[in-house]
Amino acid sequence: MRKPDESKAVIQEIALPHGYTQKMFLKRADLIHPALSGNKWFKLKYNLVEAEQSGYDTLLTFGGAYSNHIYATASAGKIYDFQTVGIIRGGEHQPLNPTLKFAQDMGMKHHYLDRNSYRQIHFGKLPDWILKNHSHSYVLPEGGSNSFAVKGCTELVNLHKNEFDHFCAPIGTGGTSAGIISGLDCNKKFLGFSVLKNGEFLYDDIQKLIKSFSGKTYNNWSINLDYHFGGYAKLTSDLVDFVDEFEALNNVKLDYIYTGKMLFGINDLLSKGFFEDNAKILAIHTGGLQGNAGMDKYIRKLRDL
Ligand SMILES: *Cc1c(COP(=O)(O)O)cnc(C)c1O
């Protein structure tokens, strides 16, 4: 497999269904690579350098059965010659879903952890059997969010920080947002869209991630908590219709878990007058399209409603 190519992450103007005076742009980080793309590439890149320089030959990480981070880490292992181990939340289901099948094909070894044990994992506090068997592994936290990830994600925006008034991204663990805010370094405004229900805790997590990277604090950012659609990986027929309409308008595919929710939110906020007239808004397409494959049935059902 070839290496990720950041020059493919072009910025394109997009149209949203609502009439508005603002100008909307999308940074196509999804185009960097077929498998190691979007924010997950930026989150991994300096971790890969660190792992290599510290002499590790194995990457070990965690995630749900449909995780974009698991998928990207498995790809990174294949491309940059690391062994990979994925600790997967929940039981094993055969046949493997498309995410885990791909990860396995890339050489990732999977261990399954029941949901209770999984919940008790805090970074650095792994179950004994994992520590014993994988003491020579470079450990990436869930979602890959650490200070190296923050550093990588500064590069999502630092070349364009003066060209736009608002920057937007979806939020899962907050590492990407922490990087974007650090990359902006007080310029302009960042608005993140939580894809989790009850995402208030993300304010703290993002502050901590920014501090771990630069020691700084910023106040040019906020989190919108209104467009989670019931919670992580929950969808509604409104959301599915919006993603279909967006694709028809722009010929750009969105994932339903992250970028679909963010753009639905931006579209709705535009209709409510949230952004000032004539503002220039840059949304980051963080990728995640591999996740759609595992949601096929669910999406078709919602389309038929
Ligand atoms: C993981 C992911 C996110 C969330 O990134 P965090 O750094 O965890 O907030 C957003 N979009 C996509 C497509 C992702 O895969």
Short mmCIF file of C-alpha atoms and ligand atoms in Angstrom, two decimals:
data_model
loop_
_atom_site.label_atom_id
_atom_site.label_comp_id
_atom_site.label_asym_id
_atom_site.label_seq_id
_atom_site.Cartn_x
_atom_site.Cartn_y
_atom_site.Cartn_z
CA MET A 1 0.00 0.00 0.00
CA ARG A 2 1.19 3.51 -0.76
CA LYS A 3 1.77 6.08 1.97
CA PRO A 4 -0.77 8.74 2.90
CA ASP A 5 -0.55 11.84 0.70
CA GLU A 6 -1.55 15.02 2.53
CA SER A 7 -1.50 17.07 -0.66
CA LYS A 8 -4.75 15.31 -1.60
CA ALA A 9 -6.60 17.05 1.26
CA VAL A 10 -7.88 19.87 -0.94
CA ILE A 11 -10.30 22.55 0.21
CA GLN A 12 -13.47 22.76 -1.88
CA GLU A 13 -16.46 25.03 -1.71
CA ILE A 14 -19.66 23.15 -0.91
CA ALA A 15 -23.39 23.83 -1.03
CA LEU A 16 -25.83 23.13 1.78
CA PRO A 17 -29.59 22.76 1.32
CA HIS A 18 -30.43 26.03 3.13
CA GLY A 19 -30.16 29.44 1.50
CA TYR A 20 -27.42 31.52 3.21
CA THR A 21 -24.92 34.32 2.61
CA GLN A 22 -21.99 32.58 4.29
CA LYS A 23 -19.41 30.70 2.25
CA MET A 24 -18.98 27.03 3.15
CA PHE A 25 -15.82 25.04 2.51
CA LEU A 26 -14.81 21.45 3.19
CA LYS A 27 -11.25 20.27 3.77
CA ARG A 28 -11.12 16.82 2.20
CA ALA A 29 -8.87 15.01 4.66
CA ASP A 30 -10.84 11.91 3.67
CA LEU A 31 -8.92 11.82 0.36
CA ILE A 32 -5.43 11.42 1.83
CA HIS A 33 -5.44 7.63 1.57
CA PRO A 34 -8.03 4.88 0.96
CA ALA A 35 -7.49 3.30 4.40
CA LEU A 36 -5.30 5.58 6.55
CA SER A 37 -7.07 8.89 6.15
CA GLY A 38 -8.95 11.75 7.75
CA ASN A 39 -8.17 12.83 11.26
CA LYS A 40 -6.93 9.33 12.08
CA TRP A 41 -3.86 9.85 9.90
CA PHE A 42 -3.04 13.14 11.63
CA LYS A 43 -3.58 11.54 15.04
CA LEU A 44 -1.27 8.64 14.25
CA LYS A 45 1.56 10.28 12.33
CA TYR A 46 3.67 11.56 15.23
CA ASN A 47 2.83 8.50 17.30
CA LEU A 48 4.38 6.40 14.53
CA VAL A 49 7.53 8.53 14.63
CA GLU A 50 7.68 8.24 18.41
CA ALA A 51 7.10 4.46 18.37
CA GLU A 52 9.81 3.97 15.76
CA GLN A 53 12.34 6.24 17.49
CA SER A 54 11.72 4.49 20.81
CA GLY A 55 12.40 1.13 19.22
CA TYR A 56 8.92 -0.42 19.42
CA ASP A 57 7.89 -2.91 16.76
CA THR A 58 4.26 -3.33 17.88
CA LEU A 59 1.35 -0.90 18.23
CA LEU A 60 -1.35 -1.83 20.74
CA THR A 61 -4.65 -0.03 20.97
CA PHE A 62 -8.36 -0.23 21.83
CA GLY A 63 -11.67 0.32 20.19
CA GLY A 64 -15.22 -0.77 19.44
CA ALA A 65 -15.97 -3.33 16.75
CA TYR A 66 -16.59 -0.63 14.10
CA SER A 67 -13.83 1.74 15.19
CA ASN A 68 -12.19 3.99 12.59
CA HIS A 69 -9.15 4.14 14.88
CA ILE A 70 -8.75 0.34 14.87
CA TYR A 71 -9.05 0.36 11.08
CA ALA A 72 -6.48 3.15 10.71
CA THR A 73 -4.02 1.64 13.19
CA ALA A 74 -4.14 -1.71 11.39
CA SER A 75 -3.44 0.10 8.10
CA ALA A 76 -0.60 2.10 9.63
CA GLY A 77 0.98 -1.13 10.86
CA LYS A 78 0.86 -2.60 7.38
CA ILE A 79 2.26 0.52 5.67
CA TYR A 80 4.93 1.43 8.24
CA ASP A 81 5.89 -2.09 9.21
CA PHE A 82 4.65 -2.43 12.79
CA GLN A 83 2.82 -5.41 14.20
CA THR A 84 -0.57 -4.38 15.52
CA VAL A 85 -2.76 -5.59 18.36
CA GLY A 86 -6.34 -4.42 18.81
CA ILE A 87 -8.23 -4.86 22.09
CA ILE A 88 -11.86 -4.92 20.98
CA ARG A 89 -14.80 -4.01 23.20
CA GLY A 90 -17.39 -6.79 23.50
CA GLY A 91 -17.46 -10.42 22.38
CA GLU A 92 -16.22 -11.93 19.16
CA HIS A 93 -18.82 -12.28 16.41
CA GLN A 94 -18.23 -14.48 13.36
CA PRO A 95 -18.20 -13.71 10.54
CA LEU A 96 -16.17 -10.62 11.38
CA ASN A 97 -17.74 -7.30 10.46
CA PRO A 98 -16.09 -5.34 7.59
CA THR A 99 -13.97 -3.21 9.96
CA LEU A 100 -12.46 -6.11 11.89
CA LYS A 101 -12.11 -8.27 8.78
CA PHE A 102 -10.07 -5.53 7.11
CA ALA A 103 -7.96 -4.99 10.25
CA GLN A 104 -7.25 -8.70 10.43
CA ASP A 105 -6.32 -8.77 6.75
CA MET A 106 -3.83 -5.97 7.50
CA GLY A 107 -2.27 -8.29 10.07
CA MET A 108 -3.86 -6.98 13.27
CA LYS A 109 -4.29 -9.49 16.10
CA HIS A 110 -7.50 -9.05 18.05
CA HIS A 111 -8.31 -9.71 21.69
CA TYR A 112 -11.88 -9.31 22.87
CA LEU A 113 -12.68 -7.79 26.21
CA ASP A 114 -16.11 -7.88 27.84
CA ARG A 115 -17.71 -4.48 28.25
CA ASN A 116 -17.11 -4.30 32.01
CA SER A 117 -13.40 -5.03 31.85
CA TYR A 118 -13.12 -2.73 28.86
CA ARG A 119 -14.68 0.13 30.80
CA GLN A 120 -12.09 -0.30 33.54
CA ILE A 121 -9.15 0.25 31.26
CA HIS A 122 -7.58 3.57 31.87
CA PHE A 123 -4.52 4.51 29.96
CA GLY A 124 -1.59 2.77 31.67
CA LYS A 125 -3.83 0.48 33.73
CA LEU A 126 -4.21 -2.49 31.49
CA PRO A 127 -5.22 -6.00 32.57
CA ASP A 128 -2.24 -8.13 33.67
CA TRP A 129 -2.48 -10.61 30.81
CA ILE A 130 -2.19 -7.81 28.27
CA LEU A 131 0.82 -6.30 30.02
CA LYS A 132 2.51 -9.67 30.28
CA ASN A 133 1.98 -10.61 26.64
CA HIS A 134 2.58 -7.17 25.17
CA SER A 135 5.18 -5.50 27.34
CA HIS A 136 7.09 -4.37 24.26
CA SER A 137 4.17 -2.62 22.60
CA TYR A 138 3.68 1.07 22.01
CA VAL A 139 0.28 1.72 23.62
CA LEU A 140 -2.12 4.14 21.96
CA PRO A 141 -5.13 5.20 24.04
CA GLU A 142 -8.68 4.66 22.79
CA GLY A 143 -9.28 6.82 19.72
CA GLY A 144 -5.52 7.52 19.68
CA SER A 145 -5.92 10.79 21.60
CA ASN A 146 -2.66 11.81 23.27
CA SER A 147 -0.33 14.80 22.93
CA PHE A 148 1.25 13.40 19.74
CA ALA A 149 -2.24 13.21 18.24
CA VAL A 150 -2.85 16.84 19.21
CA LYS A 151 0.40 17.82 17.52
CA GLY A 152 -0.59 16.01 14.32
CA CYS A 153 -4.05 17.59 14.24
CA THR A 154 -2.63 21.12 14.44
CA GLU A 155 -1.66 20.44 10.83
CA LEU A 156 -5.32 20.11 9.81
CA VAL A 157 -5.63 23.90 10.02
CA ASN A 158 -2.35 25.67 10.61
CA LEU A 159 -1.82 26.51 6.93
CA HIS A 160 -5.28 28.08 6.60
CA LYS A 161 -5.82 29.70 9.96
CA ASN A 162 -6.15 33.18 8.51
CA GLU A 163 -8.37 32.27 5.55
CA PHE A 164 -11.61 31.41 7.42
CA ASP A 165 -13.71 32.88 10.23
CA HIS A 166 -15.03 29.61 11.66
CA PHE A 167 -13.55 26.12 11.78
CA CYS A 168 -15.74 23.07 12.47
CA ALA A 169 -15.11 19.38 13.21
CA PRO A 170 -17.00 16.48 14.76
CA ILE A 171 -15.94 15.36 18.26
CA GLY A 172 -15.56 11.83 19.63
CA THR A 173 -12.77 11.83 22.23
CA GLY A 174 -11.67 15.43 21.60
CA GLY A 175 -8.10 14.85 20.38
CA THR A 176 -8.79 16.26 16.94
CA SER A 177 -10.48 19.35 18.36
CA ALA A 178 -7.61 19.91 20.79
CA GLY A 179 -5.24 19.84 17.80
CA ILE A 180 -7.32 22.20 15.70
CA ILE A 181 -7.64 24.68 18.57
CA SER A 182 -3.88 24.49 19.18
CA GLY A 183 -3.22 24.91 15.46
CA LEU A 184 -5.41 28.01 15.30
CA ASP A 185 -3.51 29.39 18.31
CA CYS A 186 -6.11 32.07 19.17
CA ASN A 187 -6.96 32.95 15.59
CA LYS A 188 -10.64 32.80 14.62
CA LYS A 189 -13.21 30.44 16.14
CA PHE A 190 -13.58 26.70 16.50
CA LEU A 191 -16.94 24.97 16.88
CA GLY A 192 -16.96 21.24 17.58
CA PHE A 193 -20.01 19.00 17.26
CA SER A 194 -20.31 16.28 19.88
CA VAL A 195 -21.48 12.96 18.44
CA LEU A 196 -21.95 11.68 22.00
CA LYS A 197 -24.98 12.19 24.16
CA ASN A 198 -24.10 14.05 27.38
CA GLY A 199 -20.87 15.33 25.88
CA GLU A 200 -20.41 18.13 28.48
CA PHE A 201 -17.32 16.33 29.85
CA LEU A 202 -15.61 16.99 26.50
CA TYR A 203 -14.83 20.57 27.56
CA ASP A 204 -12.55 19.20 30.29
CA ASP A 205 -11.04 16.49 28.15
CA ILE A 206 -10.20 18.93 25.36
CA GLN A 207 -8.68 21.46 27.81
CA LYS A 208 -6.51 18.69 29.26
CA LEU A 209 -5.36 17.51 25.84
CA ILE A 210 -4.44 21.06 24.81
CA LYS A 211 -2.51 21.52 28.07
CA SER A 212 -0.67 18.23 27.62
CA PHE A 213 0.55 19.50 24.27
CA SER A 214 1.40 23.15 24.83
CA GLY A 215 0.47 24.09 28.41
CA LYS A 216 -1.81 26.78 26.97
CA THR A 217 -5.50 27.52 27.42
CA TYR A 218 -7.74 29.11 24.79
CA ASN A 219 -11.23 30.55 24.83
CA ASN A 220 -11.97 30.92 21.11
CA TRP A 221 -13.86 27.61 20.95
CA SER A 222 -17.06 25.92 21.98
CA ILE A 223 -18.88 22.61 21.67
CA ASN A 224 -22.34 22.18 20.24
CA LEU A 225 -24.18 19.37 22.05
CA ASP A 226 -27.43 19.43 20.03
CA TYR A 227 -26.73 17.14 17.09
CA HIS A 228 -25.85 13.73 18.57
CA PHE A 229 -29.09 12.15 17.24
CA GLY A 230 -29.53 10.02 20.33
CA GLY A 231 -25.88 9.12 20.90
CA TYR A 232 -22.84 7.46 19.42
CA ALA A 233 -23.65 5.59 16.17
CA LYS A 234 -27.38 6.32 16.59
CA LEU A 235 -29.09 7.55 13.42
CA THR A 236 -32.47 8.94 12.42
CA SER A 237 -34.16 9.07 9.02
CA ASP A 238 -33.67 12.88 9.01
CA LEU A 239 -29.93 12.38 9.25
CA VAL A 240 -29.87 9.72 6.54
CA ASP A 241 -31.96 11.97 4.25
CA PHE A 242 -29.58 14.87 4.88
CA VAL A 243 -26.50 12.77 4.03
CA ASP A 244 -28.21 11.62 0.80
CA GLU A 245 -29.10 15.21 -0.10
CA PHE A 246 -25.59 16.43 0.68
CA GLU A 247 -24.09 13.77 -1.56
CA ALA A 248 -26.47 14.67 -4.40
CA LEU A 249 -25.58 18.38 -4.09
CA ASN A 250 -21.81 18.05 -3.76
CA ASN A 251 -20.87 14.60 -4.96
CA VAL A 252 -19.13 14.04 -1.61
CA LYS A 253 -19.82 11.06 0.62
CA LEU A 254 -20.18 11.57 4.36
CA ASP A 255 -20.07 9.05 7.17
CA TYR A 256 -23.15 8.89 9.41
CA ILE A 257 -21.38 8.76 12.77
CA TYR A 258 -19.29 11.92 12.55
CA THR A 259 -19.21 14.11 9.43
CA GLY A 260 -22.93 13.63 8.64
CA LYS A 261 -23.90 14.87 12.11
CA MET A 262 -21.52 17.84 11.93
CA LEU A 263 -22.78 19.02 8.54
CA PHE A 264 -26.40 18.49 9.56
CA GLY A 265 -25.62 20.73 12.53
CA ILE A 266 -23.90 23.42 10.43
CA ASN A 267 -26.80 23.43 7.98
CA ASP A 268 -29.31 23.79 10.79
CA LEU A 269 -27.29 26.55 12.53
CA LEU A 270 -27.05 28.47 9.24
CA SER A 271 -30.85 28.43 8.99
CA LYS A 272 -31.04 29.79 12.54
CA GLY A 273 -28.67 32.70 11.90
CA PHE A 274 -25.91 31.37 14.16
CA PHE A 275 -23.03 32.45 11.89
CA GLU A 276 -22.60 36.13 11.00
CA ASP A 277 -23.50 37.22 7.44
CA ASN A 278 -20.81 36.60 4.82
CA ALA A 279 -18.65 34.57 7.22
CA LYS A 280 -16.27 32.00 5.73
CA ILE A 281 -16.65 28.61 7.34
CA LEU A 282 -14.27 25.65 6.97
CA ALA A 283 -15.55 22.22 8.01
CA ILE A 284 -13.05 19.35 8.20
CA HIS A 285 -14.04 16.13 6.46
CA THR A 286 -12.45 13.82 9.01
CA GLY A 287 -13.05 10.66 6.95
CA GLY A 288 -14.64 7.64 8.60
CA LEU A 289 -16.31 6.33 5.46
CA GLN A 290 -15.27 2.75 6.22
CA GLY A 291 -17.83 2.79 9.06
CA ASN A 292 -20.74 3.06 6.62
CA ALA A 293 -20.19 -0.50 5.41
CA GLY A 294 -21.12 -1.91 8.81
CA MET A 295 -24.31 0.19 8.96
CA ASP A 296 -25.76 -0.80 5.61
CA LYS A 297 -28.86 -2.60 6.90
CA TYR A 298 -29.66 0.05 9.49
CA ILE A 299 -29.39 2.82 6.88
CA ARG A 300 -31.59 1.04 4.35
CA LYS A 301 -34.26 0.57 6.99
CA LEU A 302 -34.19 4.28 7.85
CA ARG A 303 -34.34 5.25 4.18
CA ASP A 304 -37.54 3.26 3.81
CA LEU A 305 -39.30 5.04 6.68
C1 LIG B 1 -12.47 9.39 15.32
C2 LIG B 1 -13.22 10.32 14.45
C3 LIG B 1 -13.62 11.60 14.90
C4 LIG B 1 -13.44 12.04 16.31
O1 LIG B 1 -12.13 12.39 16.60
P1 LIG B 1 -11.68 12.65 18.10
O2 LIG B 1 -10.29 13.06 18.00
O3 LIG B 1 -11.85 11.33 18.82
O4 LIG B 1 -12.59 13.67 18.68
C5 LIG B 1 -14.25 12.45 13.99
N1 LIG B 1 -14.50 12.06 12.72
C6 LIG B 1 -14.15 10.84 12.28
C7 LIG B 1 -14.50 10.48 10.88
C8 LIG B 1 -13.49 9.94 13.11
O5 LIG B 1 -13.15 8.73 12.65
#
